[in-house]
Amino acid sequence: MSETNLPVIDSRMVVSSRIRLARNLKKYPFPSRLSEEAAREMKLELHDLLKEYPHETFDFLDMKNVTSVQAGAMTEEHLISPDFGRNGEKTALLLGREKTLSVMINEEDHLRIQAMGFGSCLEDLYRRINELDDYIDGKVEYAFSDKYGYLTSCPTNLGTGIRASVMLHLPALTRRGLMERVIHSVSQVGITVRGLYGEGTQAGACLYQVSNSYSLGISESETIALLNRIVAQICESEKKARENQFPDLRARDELYRSYGILKECRMLTSAEFRTLYSKVRLAAEEGLLELDIPALDRLFIECQPYNLMLTGDSESENERDQRRATLVRERMRG
Amino acid sequence: MLCENCKKNTATTYFKQTVNGKTREVFLCSECAAKLGLGDSFSNFGNFGFGLSAMSDLLGAFSAPASAKCPTCGITLNEVSRSGTMGCADCYDTFRDYLRRLLPRISGNKIHNGKVPHAAEKNEEKEIPALKKRLEEAIKTENFEEATVLRDKIRELEAKKNSEGGDAK
Ligand SMILES: [Zn+2]
Ligand SMILES: [Zn+2]
């Protein structure tokens, strides 16, 4: 990458990074117009092709054999989109061993190649995903036009077909009601900020996904550079919003109490956990608590409803709240 | 993308209308569409749907009938505008008028810049002449926005060609 003055990102508030590429094979119509028979054929073809990929071993998950609970859990892990599991006759997931590299077959496009990792790592992810894309490109013919780039089902994904995104934890901007302004101002430069888990209020995980809005006329490296620059700016604003907050004992007390609840609770709803997660993560980011932040982020996923259902047959919400509390208590006590 | 009537709400509906031989295209929000008597049929479109269904009866003649079909995959313009998605790679050619109108609202008036698959790479030698041909065509059809973009692309490629020499790709 030719970027000389890379922006410095305050990585404490960066939860994870993701990149996906949208690709279609020239010889088939897009998934919405694809017959189930042709879709099955394509699944096998791509499975065979990716089995031979030298840099990663993929598990092949034909979505028609995946239960709705398993699909829900994969959605919570951001491995698949919600609709993907419901369309099992046509869809399949190729999942790398570390779950950091994956390929969705017949989502909105024939191929959605994805890479994800903890923290701020877009350049690394692009290197990995580009390598896999080169490999597939050597074996199939992609739908492409000089003018529009990679042809995709939805015109918003034309061009490079890249969607790069970074997940940020922004409790102070959220609390001060500044997120709407952030969202508006970055939309002017082609960046979309979306709150996850019903954000916008103080209660919640304060997690936001920052991604490029379009991919036509802007190269892959420009997209990543732009995103890194905006992420650095948003993190800087978050840092400013946090200034002078923690000399205040009351503010610190709130965070320590949250930690206390997580260590001793016996019932914990999904919504309460999200709020407490945010407060405890903030305390760790500010050095008030010594916690393994990546482990906390993994726990966040494990505590989501479908992931809890996966590890036990707790049908009722009450049981789930109880199991969530037990799981969190164990981890927090170390 | 904002509604062209009220310039406040997000446009969810695409209209193409021909009156006295003049073609007019507009993007409207569902409220303004309703005000024009085109309401209910659009209300359940996703935020990226562009409806073009029952209004042909209401608004009169349309130059590109909603029933215009892609010869490869059989999708109609009606379905494309309703779902916001194309049916196959050839739809990009079939529905190019619709796209010419739609794309500037998503990404500005731009053409591809970035990675090229190996199958298309072989044509790179021929790229500049092909672009020049398209530029001529754009000027002929008075599509000046596209012409500007093409001209810049040709300049860029020519500059690259002159400076590159044996650079690794
Ligand atoms: Zn309007
Ligand atoms: Zn088509």
PDB file of C-alpha atoms in Angstrom, chain B residues 9 18 28 39 44 52-53 61-62 77-79 92 95-96 106 124 126 135 141 146 148 153-154 166:
ATOM      1  CA  ASN B   9     -37.346  11.561   2.488  1.00  0.00           C
ATOM      2  CA  THR B  18     -42.916   9.644 -21.563  1.00  0.00           C
ATOM      3  CA  LEU B  28     -39.806   9.544  -5.238  1.00  0.00           C
ATOM      4  CA  GLY B  39     -49.335   5.029  -2.856  1.00  0.00           C
ATOM      5  CA  ASN B  44     -44.035  -2.628   1.441  1.00  0.00           C
ATOM      6  CA  LEU B  52     -42.673   0.671 -11.095  1.00  0.00           C
ATOM      7  CA  SER B  53     -45.854  -1.306 -11.161  1.00  0.00           C
ATOM      8  CA  ALA B  61     -47.527   6.054 -21.350  1.00  0.00           C
ATOM      9  CA  PHE B  62     -44.140   4.765 -20.253  1.00  0.00           C
ATOM     10  CA  LEU B  77     -37.875  -4.055 -15.297  1.00  0.00           C
ATOM     11  CA  ASN B  78     -40.820  -4.098 -12.948  1.00  0.00           C
ATOM     12  CA  GLU B  79     -39.192  -6.816 -10.833  1.00  0.00           C
ATOM     13  CA  TYR B  92     -26.619  -4.610 -16.630  1.00  0.00           C
ATOM     14  CA  PHE B  95     -31.517  -2.174 -18.144  1.00  0.00           C
ATOM     15  CA  ARG B  96     -28.705   0.322 -18.804  1.00  0.00           C
ATOM     16  CA  ILE B 106     -25.482   5.586  -5.125  1.00  0.00           C
ATOM     17  CA  GLU B 124      -5.934  -4.429 -21.106  1.00  0.00           C
ATOM     18  CA  LYS B 126      -7.232  -3.059 -26.050  1.00  0.00           C
ATOM     19  CA  LEU B 135     -16.255   8.197 -25.295  1.00  0.00           C
ATOM     20  CA  THR B 141     -25.663  10.686 -27.256  1.00  0.00           C
ATOM     21  CA  GLU B 146     -20.121   9.810 -18.606  1.00  0.00           C
ATOM     22  CA  THR B 148     -16.028  13.331 -18.613  1.00  0.00           C
ATOM     23  CA  LYS B 153      -9.951   7.317 -17.323  1.00  0.00           C
ATOM     24  CA  ILE B 154      -8.255   7.417 -20.736  1.00  0.00           C
ATOM     25  CA  GLY B 166       8.151  -2.903 -16.539  1.00  0.00           C
TER      26      GLY B 166
END
